[in-house]
PDB file of C-alpha atoms in Angstrom:
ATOM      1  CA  UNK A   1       0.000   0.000   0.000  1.00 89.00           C
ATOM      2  CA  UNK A   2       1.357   3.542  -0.759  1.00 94.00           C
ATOM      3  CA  UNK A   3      -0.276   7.017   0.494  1.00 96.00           C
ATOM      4  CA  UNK A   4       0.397   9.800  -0.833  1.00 96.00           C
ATOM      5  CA  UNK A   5       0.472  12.960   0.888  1.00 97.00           C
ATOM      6  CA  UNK A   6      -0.491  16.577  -0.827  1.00 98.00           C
ATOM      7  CA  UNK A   7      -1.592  19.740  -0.553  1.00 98.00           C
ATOM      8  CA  UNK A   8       1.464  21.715   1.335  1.00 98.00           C
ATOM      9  CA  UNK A   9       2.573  25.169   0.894  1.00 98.00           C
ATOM     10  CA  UNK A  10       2.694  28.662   1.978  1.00 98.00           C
ATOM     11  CA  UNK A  11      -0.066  30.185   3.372  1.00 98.00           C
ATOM     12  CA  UNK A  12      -0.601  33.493   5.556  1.00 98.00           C
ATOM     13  CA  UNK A  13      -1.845  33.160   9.424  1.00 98.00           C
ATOM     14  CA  UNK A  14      -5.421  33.002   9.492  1.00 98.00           C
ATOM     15  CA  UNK A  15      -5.315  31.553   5.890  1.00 98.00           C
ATOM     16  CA  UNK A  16      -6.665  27.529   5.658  1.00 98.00           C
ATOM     17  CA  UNK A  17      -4.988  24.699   4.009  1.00 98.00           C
ATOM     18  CA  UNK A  18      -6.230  21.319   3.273  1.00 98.00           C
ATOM     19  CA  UNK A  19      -4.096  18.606   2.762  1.00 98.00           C
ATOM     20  CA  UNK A  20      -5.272  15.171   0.568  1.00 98.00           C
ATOM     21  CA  UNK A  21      -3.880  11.623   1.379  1.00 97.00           C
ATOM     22  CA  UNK A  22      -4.320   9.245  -1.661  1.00 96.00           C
ATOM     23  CA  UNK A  23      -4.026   5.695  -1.143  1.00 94.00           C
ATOM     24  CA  UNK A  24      -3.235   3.367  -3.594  1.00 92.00           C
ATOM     25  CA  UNK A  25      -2.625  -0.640  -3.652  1.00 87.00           C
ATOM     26  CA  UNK A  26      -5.038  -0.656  -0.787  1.00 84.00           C
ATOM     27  CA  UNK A  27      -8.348   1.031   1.152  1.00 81.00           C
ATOM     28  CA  UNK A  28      -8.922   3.584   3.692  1.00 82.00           C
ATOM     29  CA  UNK A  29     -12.570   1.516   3.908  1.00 80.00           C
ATOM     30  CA  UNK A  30     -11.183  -0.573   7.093  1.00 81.00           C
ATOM     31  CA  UNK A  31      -8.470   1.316   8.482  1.00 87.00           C
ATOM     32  CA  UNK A  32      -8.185   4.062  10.544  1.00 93.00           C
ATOM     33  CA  UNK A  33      -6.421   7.007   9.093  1.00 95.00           C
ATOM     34  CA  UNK A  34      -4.217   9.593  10.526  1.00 97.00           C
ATOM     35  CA  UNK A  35      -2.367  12.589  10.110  1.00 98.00           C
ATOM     36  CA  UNK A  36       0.855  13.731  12.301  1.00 98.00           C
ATOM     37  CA  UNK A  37       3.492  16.762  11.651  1.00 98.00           C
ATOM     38  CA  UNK A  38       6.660  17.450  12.616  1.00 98.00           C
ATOM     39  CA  UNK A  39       8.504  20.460  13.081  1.00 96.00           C
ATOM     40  CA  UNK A  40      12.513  21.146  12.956  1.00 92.00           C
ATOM     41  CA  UNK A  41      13.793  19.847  16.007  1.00 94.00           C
ATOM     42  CA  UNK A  42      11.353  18.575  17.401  1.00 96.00           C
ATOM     43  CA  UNK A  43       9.446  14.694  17.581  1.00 97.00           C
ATOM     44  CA  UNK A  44       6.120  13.484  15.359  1.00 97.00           C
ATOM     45  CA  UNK A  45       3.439  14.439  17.216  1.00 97.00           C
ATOM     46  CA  UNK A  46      -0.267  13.259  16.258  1.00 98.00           C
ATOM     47  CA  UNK A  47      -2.829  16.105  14.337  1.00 98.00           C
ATOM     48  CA  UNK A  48      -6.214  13.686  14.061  1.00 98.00           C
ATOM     49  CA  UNK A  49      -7.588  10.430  13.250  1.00 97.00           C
ATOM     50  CA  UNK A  50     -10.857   9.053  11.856  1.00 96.00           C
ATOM     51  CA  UNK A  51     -12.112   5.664  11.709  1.00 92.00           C
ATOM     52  CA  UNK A  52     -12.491   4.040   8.442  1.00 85.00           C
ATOM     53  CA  UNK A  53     -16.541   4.612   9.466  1.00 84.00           C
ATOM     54  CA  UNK A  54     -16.229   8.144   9.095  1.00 80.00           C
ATOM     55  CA  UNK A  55     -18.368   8.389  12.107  1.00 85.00           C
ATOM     56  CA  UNK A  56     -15.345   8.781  15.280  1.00 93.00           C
ATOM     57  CA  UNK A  57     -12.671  11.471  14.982  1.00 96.00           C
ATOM     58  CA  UNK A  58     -10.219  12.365  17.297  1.00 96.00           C
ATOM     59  CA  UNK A  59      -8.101  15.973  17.589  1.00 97.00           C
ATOM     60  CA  UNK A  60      -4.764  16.289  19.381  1.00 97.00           C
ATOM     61  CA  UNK A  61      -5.821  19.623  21.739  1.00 97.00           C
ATOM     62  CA  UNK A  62      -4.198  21.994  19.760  1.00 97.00           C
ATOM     63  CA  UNK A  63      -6.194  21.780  16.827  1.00 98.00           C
ATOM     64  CA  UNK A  64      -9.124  20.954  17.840  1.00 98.00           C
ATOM     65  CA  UNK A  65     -12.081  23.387  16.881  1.00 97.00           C
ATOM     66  CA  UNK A  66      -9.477  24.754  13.925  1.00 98.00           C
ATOM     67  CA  UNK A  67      -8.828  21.205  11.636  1.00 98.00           C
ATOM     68  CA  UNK A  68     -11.486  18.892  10.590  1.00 98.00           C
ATOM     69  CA  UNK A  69     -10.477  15.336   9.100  1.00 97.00           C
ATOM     70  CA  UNK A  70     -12.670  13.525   6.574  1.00 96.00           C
ATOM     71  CA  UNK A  71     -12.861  10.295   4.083  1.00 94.00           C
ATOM     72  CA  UNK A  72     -14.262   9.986   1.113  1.00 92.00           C
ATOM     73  CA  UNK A  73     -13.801   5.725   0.416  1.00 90.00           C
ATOM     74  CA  UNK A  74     -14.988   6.288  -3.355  1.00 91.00           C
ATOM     75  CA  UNK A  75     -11.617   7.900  -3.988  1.00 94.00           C
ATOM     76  CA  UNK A  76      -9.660   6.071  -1.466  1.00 93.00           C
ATOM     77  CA  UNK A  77      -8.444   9.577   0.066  1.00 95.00           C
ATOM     78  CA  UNK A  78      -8.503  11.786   3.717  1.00 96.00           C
ATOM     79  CA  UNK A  79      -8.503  14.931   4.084  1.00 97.00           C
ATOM     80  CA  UNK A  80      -7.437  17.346   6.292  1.00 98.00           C
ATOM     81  CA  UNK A  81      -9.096  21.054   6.542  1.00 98.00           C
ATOM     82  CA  UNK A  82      -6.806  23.383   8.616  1.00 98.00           C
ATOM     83  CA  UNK A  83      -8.438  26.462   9.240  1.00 98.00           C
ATOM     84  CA  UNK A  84      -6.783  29.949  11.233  1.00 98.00           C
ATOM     85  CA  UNK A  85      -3.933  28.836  10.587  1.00 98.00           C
ATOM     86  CA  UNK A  86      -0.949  30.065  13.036  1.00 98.00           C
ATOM     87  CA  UNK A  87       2.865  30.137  12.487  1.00 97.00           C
ATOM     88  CA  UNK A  88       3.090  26.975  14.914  1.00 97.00           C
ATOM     89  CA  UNK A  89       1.354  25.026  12.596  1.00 98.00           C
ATOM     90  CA  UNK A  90       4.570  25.800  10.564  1.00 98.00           C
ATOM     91  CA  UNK A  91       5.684  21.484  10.113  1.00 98.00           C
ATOM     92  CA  UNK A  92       5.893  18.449   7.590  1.00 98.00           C
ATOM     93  CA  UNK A  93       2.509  16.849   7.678  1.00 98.00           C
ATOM     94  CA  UNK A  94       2.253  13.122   7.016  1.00 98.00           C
ATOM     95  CA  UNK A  95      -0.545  10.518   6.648  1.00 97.00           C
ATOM     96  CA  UNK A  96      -0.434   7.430   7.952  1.00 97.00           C
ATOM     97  CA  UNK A  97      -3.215   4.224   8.019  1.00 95.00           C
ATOM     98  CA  UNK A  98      -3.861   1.779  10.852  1.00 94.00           C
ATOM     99  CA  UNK A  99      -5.703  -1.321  11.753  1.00 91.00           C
ATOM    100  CA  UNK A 100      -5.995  -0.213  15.501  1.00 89.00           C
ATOM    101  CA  UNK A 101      -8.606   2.297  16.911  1.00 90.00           C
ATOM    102  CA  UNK A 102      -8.955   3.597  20.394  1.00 90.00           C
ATOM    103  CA  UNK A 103      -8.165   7.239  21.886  1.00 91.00           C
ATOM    104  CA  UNK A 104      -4.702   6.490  22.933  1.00 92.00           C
ATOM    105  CA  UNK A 105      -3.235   4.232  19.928  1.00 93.00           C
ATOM    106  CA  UNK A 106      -4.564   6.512  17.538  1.00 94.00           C
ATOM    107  CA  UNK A 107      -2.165   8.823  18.771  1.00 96.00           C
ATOM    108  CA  UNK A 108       1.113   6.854  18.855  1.00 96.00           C
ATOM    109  CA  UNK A 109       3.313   6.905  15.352  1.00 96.00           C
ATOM    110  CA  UNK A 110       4.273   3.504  16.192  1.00 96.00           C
ATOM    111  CA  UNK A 111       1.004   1.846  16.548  1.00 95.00           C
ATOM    112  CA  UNK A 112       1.028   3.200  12.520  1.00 96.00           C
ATOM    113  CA  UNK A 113       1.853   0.527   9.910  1.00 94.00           C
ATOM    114  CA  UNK A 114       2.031   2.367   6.572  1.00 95.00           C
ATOM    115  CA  UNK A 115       3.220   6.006   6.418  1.00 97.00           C
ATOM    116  CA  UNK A 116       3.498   9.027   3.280  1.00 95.00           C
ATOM    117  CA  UNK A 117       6.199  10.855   2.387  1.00 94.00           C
ATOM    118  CA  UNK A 118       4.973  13.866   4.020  1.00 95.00           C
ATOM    119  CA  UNK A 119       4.189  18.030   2.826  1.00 98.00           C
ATOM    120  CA  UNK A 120       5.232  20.744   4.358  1.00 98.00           C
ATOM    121  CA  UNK A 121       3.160  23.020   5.548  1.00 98.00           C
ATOM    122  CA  UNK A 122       4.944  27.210   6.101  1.00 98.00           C
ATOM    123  CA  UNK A 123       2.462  29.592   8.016  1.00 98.00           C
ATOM    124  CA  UNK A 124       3.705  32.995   7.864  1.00 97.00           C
ATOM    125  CA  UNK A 125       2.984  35.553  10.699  1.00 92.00           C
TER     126      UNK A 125
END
């Protein structure tokens, strides 16, 4: 399976973004997807998740109420909507698909089996 992560760029504070993850030689139908960034310096830390229902999300605090994650299964791709964006924000975004689903493992990189290569995303203040 391969995802592939796009969407990335440049974008004024306040502006929104949305990212796509495409996945191909498999299905986001029985997995749950997720989305992590990372800044320079600094570890993966976990953005949101949705299970492969579409009907249970889950927001790491700091974006909650500002990024919405969605499916579509037709075309086999997640989204991510970020919305007011701030410079913080500023990191390389990656997808990444998972058989497991409960608050806590949905959050954990490693508990991820298949990853993208990642976009960066630059919020400028």
């Amino acid at each position: 399976v391969q995802l592939q992560a796009s969407g990335g760029g440049l974008v004024q504070a306040g502006g929104s973004r949305r990212l796509s993850c495409k996945v191909s030689g498999g299905t986001i139908s029985s997995y749950v997807m997720g989305w992590f960034r990372q800044a320079p310096g600094k570890e993966r830390e976990f953005v949101a998740a949705i299970h492969w229902s579409g009907e249970s999300t889950y927001y790491a605090n700091s974006v909650k109420g500002r990024f919405g994650i969605s499916g579509d299964n037709a075309k086999n791709t997640v989204y991510l909507q970020m919305n007011n964006l701030k410079p913080e924000d500023t990191a390389v975004y990656y997808c990444a698909q998972s058989s497991k689903w409960s608050y806590y493992s949905s959050r954990i990189p490693r508990e991820y089996d298949d990853w993208g290569q990642g976009t960066l995303v630059t919020v400028s203040s």
